[in-house]
Coordinates of C-alpha atoms and ligand atoms in Angstrom, one line a residue:
X1 CA -11.2 -1.1 30.9
X2 CA -14.8 0.1 31.5
X3 CA -16.1 3.6 31.3
X4 CA -15.8 4.2 35.1
X5 CA -12.2 3.2 35.0
X6 CA -11.4 6.2 32.9
X7 CA -12.9 8.5 35.6
X8 CA -9.7 9.5 37.4
X9 CA -7.9 9.4 34.1
X10 CA -10.0 12.2 32.6
X11 CA -8.9 14.7 35.3
X12 CA -5.2 13.7 35.1
X13 CA -5.2 13.0 31.4
X14 CA -1.8 14.4 30.6
X15 CA 0.0 12.2 33.2
X16 CA -1.9 9.0 32.5
X17 CA -2.4 8.7 28.8
X18 CA -0.1 8.8 25.9
X19 CA -1.5 11.7 23.9
X20 CA -1.2 10.8 20.2
X21 CA -2.0 14.4 19.4
X22 CA 0.9 15.8 21.5
X23 CA 3.5 13.1 20.6
X24 CA 2.8 12.9 16.8
X25 CA 6.0 15.0 16.1
X26 CA 5.6 14.8 12.3
X27 CA 1.9 15.9 12.6
X28 CA 0.9 12.9 10.4
X29 CA -2.7 12.8 11.6
X30 CA -3.1 16.6 11.1
X31 CA -1.9 16.3 7.5
X32 CA -4.3 13.5 6.8
X33 CA -7.2 15.5 8.3
X34 CA -6.2 18.5 6.2
X35 CA -5.9 16.4 3.0
X36 CA -9.4 14.9 3.6
X37 CA -11.0 18.2 4.7
X38 CA -14.6 18.8 3.4
X39 CA -15.9 22.2 4.2
X40 CA -19.5 20.9 3.7
X41 CA -18.8 17.5 5.2
X42 CA -19.1 15.8 8.6
X43 CA -16.5 14.2 10.9
X44 CA -16.7 12.2 14.0
X45 CA -14.1 11.4 16.7
X46 CA -15.0 8.0 18.1
X47 CA -13.7 7.6 21.7
X48 CA -12.6 11.2 21.6
X49 CA -11.3 11.3 25.3
X50 CA -10.8 14.9 26.3
X51 CA -11.1 15.9 22.6
X52 CA -7.6 17.0 21.5
X53 CA -8.4 16.4 17.8
X54 CA -11.8 18.2 17.9
X55 CA -10.6 21.8 17.2
X56 CA -8.7 20.5 14.1
X57 CA -11.8 18.6 12.9
X58 CA -14.1 21.5 13.5
X59 CA -11.8 23.8 11.4
X60 CA -12.1 21.5 8.4
X61 CA -15.6 20.1 8.5
X62 CA -19.0 21.7 8.7
X63 CA -20.3 19.5 11.5
X64 CA -18.3 17.5 14.0
X65 CA -19.4 14.9 16.5
X66 CA -17.4 13.5 19.4
X67 CA -18.3 10.6 21.6
X68 CA -16.9 8.6 24.4
X69 CA -18.3 6.1 26.9
X70 CA -16.7 8.0 29.8
X71 CA -19.0 10.8 31.1
X72 CA -15.9 12.4 32.7
X73 CA -14.0 12.6 29.4
X74 CA -17.1 14.1 27.7
X75 CA -17.4 16.7 30.5
X76 CA -13.8 17.7 30.2
X77 CA -14.2 17.9 26.4
X78 CA -17.3 20.0 26.7
X79 CA -15.5 22.5 29.1
X80 CA -12.4 22.8 26.9
X81 CA -14.3 23.2 23.7
X82 CA -17.3 25.3 24.7
X83 CA -16.4 27.9 22.1
X84 CA -16.6 25.5 19.1
X85 CA -20.1 26.1 17.6
X86 CA -20.1 23.2 15.0
X87 CA -19.4 20.5 17.6
X88 CA -21.7 18.1 19.5
X89 CA -20.5 15.8 22.2
X90 CA -22.3 12.7 23.4
X91 CA -21.7 9.9 25.9
X92 CA -21.8 6.7 23.9
X93 CA -20.5 3.1 24.3
X94 CA -19.1 2.0 21.0
X95 CA -20.0 -1.6 21.8
X96 CA -23.6 -0.6 21.3
X97 CA -25.3 0.7 18.1
X98 CA -26.5 4.3 18.3
X99 CA -28.7 5.9 15.7
X100 CA -27.6 9.3 17.0
X101 CA -24.2 9.0 15.4
X102 CA -24.8 9.5 11.7
X103 CA -22.3 8.1 9.2
X104 CA -19.6 10.7 8.6
X105 CA -17.2 11.6 5.8
X106 CA -14.3 11.2 8.2
X107 CA -14.1 9.2 11.4
X108 CA -11.2 9.1 13.8
X109 CA -10.7 6.2 16.1
X110 CA -7.4 6.8 17.9
X111 CA -6.2 4.3 20.4
X112 CA -9.8 3.2 21.4
X113 CA -10.1 -0.5 20.2
X114 CA -7.8 -1.6 23.1
X115 CA -10.1 -4.0 25.0
X116 CA -8.6 -7.4 25.8
X117 CA -12.0 -8.9 25.1
X118 CA -12.3 -10.0 21.5
X119 CA -16.1 -9.9 21.6
X120 CA -16.0 -6.3 22.7
X121 CA -13.5 -5.4 20.0
X122 CA -15.7 -7.1 17.3
X123 CA -18.7 -5.1 18.5
X124 CA -16.7 -1.8 18.3
X125 CA -15.4 -2.7 14.9
X126 CA -18.9 -3.2 13.6
X127 CA -20.1 0.1 15.0
X128 CA -17.0 1.9 13.7
X129 CA -17.8 0.7 10.3
X130 CA -21.4 2.0 10.6
X131 CA -20.0 5.5 11.5
X132 CA -18.4 6.0 8.1
X133 CA -20.2 6.8 4.9
X134 CA -19.5 4.4 2.0
X135 CA -16.5 5.5 0.0
X136 CA -15.3 7.8 2.9
X137 CA -12.5 7.5 5.4
X138 CA -11.5 6.2 8.8
X139 CA -8.2 7.2 10.5
X140 CA -7.3 4.4 12.9
X141 CA -4.5 4.4 15.4
X142 CA -3.7 1.2 17.3
X143 CA -0.8 0.1 19.5
X144 CA 1.8 -1.9 17.7
X145 CA 2.6 -5.4 18.9
X146 CA 5.9 -5.3 17.0
X147 CA 6.8 -2.0 18.8
X148 CA 5.9 -3.3 22.2
X149 CA 8.2 -6.4 21.8
X150 CA 10.9 -4.2 20.3
X151 CA 10.7 -1.9 23.3
X152 CA 11.2 -4.9 25.6
X153 CA 14.4 -5.7 23.7
X154 CA 15.6 -2.1 24.2
X155 CA 15.0 -2.6 28.0
X156 CA 17.1 -5.7 27.9
X157 CA 19.8 -3.8 26.0
X158 CA 19.6 -1.0 28.6
X159 CA 20.1 -3.6 31.4
X160 CA 23.1 -5.1 29.6
X161 CA 24.7 -1.7 29.1
X162 CA 24.2 -1.1 32.8
X163 CA 26.3 -4.2 33.4
X164 CA 23.6 -6.6 34.5
X165 CA 24.3 -10.3 33.9
X166 CA 22.5 -11.4 30.8
X167 CA 20.0 -13.6 32.6
X168 CA 19.1 -10.8 35.0
X169 CA 19.0 -8.4 32.1
X170 CA 16.2 -10.5 30.6
X171 CA 14.0 -10.5 33.6
X172 CA 14.6 -7.1 35.2
X173 CA 11.8 -4.6 34.6
X174 CA 9.4 -7.1 33.0
X175 CA 6.0 -7.8 34.4
X176 CA 5.5 -11.4 35.2
X177 CA 1.7 -11.8 35.3
X178 CA 1.7 -13.4 31.8
X179 CA 4.2 -16.0 32.8
X180 CA 3.3 -18.6 30.1
X181 CA 2.8 -16.0 27.4
X182 CA -0.8 -17.0 26.8
X183 CA -2.1 -13.4 26.7
X184 CA 0.5 -12.1 24.3
X185 CA 0.7 -15.1 22.0
X186 CA -3.1 -15.7 21.7
X187 CA -4.3 -12.2 21.7
X188 CA -1.6 -9.7 21.5
X189 CA -2.5 -8.5 25.0
X190 CA 0.2 -6.7 26.9
X191 CA 0.0 -4.8 30.2
X192 CA 0.4 -1.1 29.5
X193 CA 0.6 0.9 32.7
X194 CA -0.9 -2.1 34.5
X195 CA -3.8 -2.3 32.1
X196 CA -4.2 -5.3 29.7
X197 CA -4.2 -3.7 26.3
X198 CA -4.7 -5.1 22.9
X199 CA -1.7 -4.6 20.6
X200 CA -1.9 -5.2 16.8
X201 CA 0.4 -6.7 14.2
X202 CA 0.7 -5.0 10.9
X203 CA -0.7 -8.0 9.0
X204 CA -3.5 -8.4 11.5
X205 CA -4.7 -4.9 10.7
X206 CA -4.6 -5.8 7.0
X207 CA -6.9 -8.8 7.7
X208 CA -9.2 -6.8 10.0
X209 CA -9.6 -4.1 7.4
X210 CA -10.6 -6.6 4.8
X211 CA -13.0 -8.4 7.1
X212 CA -14.8 -5.2 8.1
X213 CA -15.0 -3.9 4.5
X214 CA -12.3 -1.3 4.4
X215 CA -9.6 -0.7 1.8
X216 CA -6.2 0.3 3.2
X217 CA -5.0 3.6 1.7
X218 CA -1.9 3.8 3.8
X219 CA -0.5 1.9 6.8
X220 CA 2.5 3.6 8.5
X221 CA 4.3 4.1 11.8
X222 CA 3.5 7.1 13.9
X223 CA 6.7 7.3 16.1
X224 CA 7.1 8.7 19.6
X225 CA 10.0 9.7 21.8
X226 CA 11.4 7.0 24.1
X227 CA 10.1 9.0 27.1
X228 CA 6.6 7.6 26.2
X229 CA 7.9 4.1 27.0
X230 CA 10.4 4.6 29.8
X231 CA 10.9 7.3 32.5
X232 CA 14.3 8.9 32.0
X233 CA 15.4 6.9 29.0
X234 CA 19.2 7.1 28.5
X235 CA 20.6 9.5 25.9
X236 CA 22.1 6.7 23.7
X237 CA 18.6 5.3 23.2
X238 CA 17.6 6.8 19.9
X239 CA 16.0 5.5 16.6
X240 CA 14.3 3.3 15.7
X241 CA 11.8 4.9 17.9
X242 CA 8.7 3.2 19.4
X243 CA 5.5 3.5 17.4
X244 CA 1.7 3.0 17.0
X245 CA 0.2 1.9 13.7
X246 CA -1.5 4.7 11.8
X247 CA -3.9 3.3 9.2
X248 CA -6.0 5.3 6.7
X249 CA -9.0 3.2 5.6
X250 CA -11.6 3.8 2.9
X251 CA -15.0 2.1 3.5
X252 CA -16.0 -0.3 0.7
X253 CA -19.3 -1.9 -0.1
X254 CA -19.4 -5.5 1.2
X255 CA -19.2 -8.0 -1.6
X256 CA -21.5 -11.1 -1.1
X257 CA -21.6 -11.0 2.6
Ligands
SAM301 C1 -6.4 6.2 25.1 S1 -7.8 7.2 25.1 C2 -7.7 8.0 23.6 C3 -8.6 9.2 23.5 C4 -8.6 10.0 22.2 N1 -9.0 9.2 21.1 C5 -7.2 10.6 22.0 O1 -6.5 10.1 21.1 O2 -6.8 11.6 22.7 C6 -9.1 5.9 24.8 C7 -10.5 6.5 24.9 O3 -11.4 5.5 24.4 C8 -12.6 5.6 25.1 N2 -13.2 4.2 25.0 C9 -12.7 3.0 25.2 N3 -13.6 2.1 24.9 C10 -14.8 2.7 24.5 C11 -16.1 2.3 24.2 N4 -16.4 1.0 24.2 N5 -17.0 3.2 23.8 C12 -16.6 4.5 23.8 N6 -15.4 5.0 24.2 C13 -14.5 4.1 24.5 C14 -12.1 5.8 26.6 O4 -13.1 6.3 27.4 C15 -10.9 6.8 26.3 O5 -11.4 8.1 26.4

């Protein structure tokens, strides 16, 4: 997706985007932010969208920055948070380096590195790294490939329980644009709401963290209700719930790179 594709989404944000802030029932991100709070420190929300996490950051850090490449998202964030005095918001494409964003004590990057283009993702990763001070932290949320595949299994189960023949149960409700499975097997790309979206394996995140000079402090599931995957999910569909990966990373110095 490009910046202009997020235009309509900014105005109908609640209907179009899974809000991690609203669906994080255990408030896991909130408790990480509170644990890492630095009253004299700085925080940045990279790809902040409409800025749901910004009030929390501004309560726990001296100066907070938010950036997004969608002007509309930044406009909505500016309107919603005009009363926050320690906040600055800028339009910025994370694929490009910007000297305006100073390295922070805490960076959030919540469901932003979703591009199906590996070269775009590499650029974003490099700039995300530059946005964190050495020894300080990055809170990363990424879609889980395991969860996406597991959700497809639950859809098949739903079809079987409805009485569909097993072959029909396998095909019903599935999108067929990736007929040969190239996108999913080579890149972990799955259509989410019609948009090709990068999904990550747990082990892949471990490798990415290492390559971009971060130490993993924790890697856990952030679970959501089934209503985030399916409209009107049946009552019997309970745990295990679908999830994103929530990773807390600490920036290391690169060794001999
Ligand atoms: C799924 S939304 C998440 C928004 C916010 N982090 C949240 O959790 O509410 C993804 C956001 O990333 C932004 N984004 C995607 N690619 C970007 C890029 N290359 N540079 C800056 N922002 C980007 C989009 O504009 C969008 O606002």
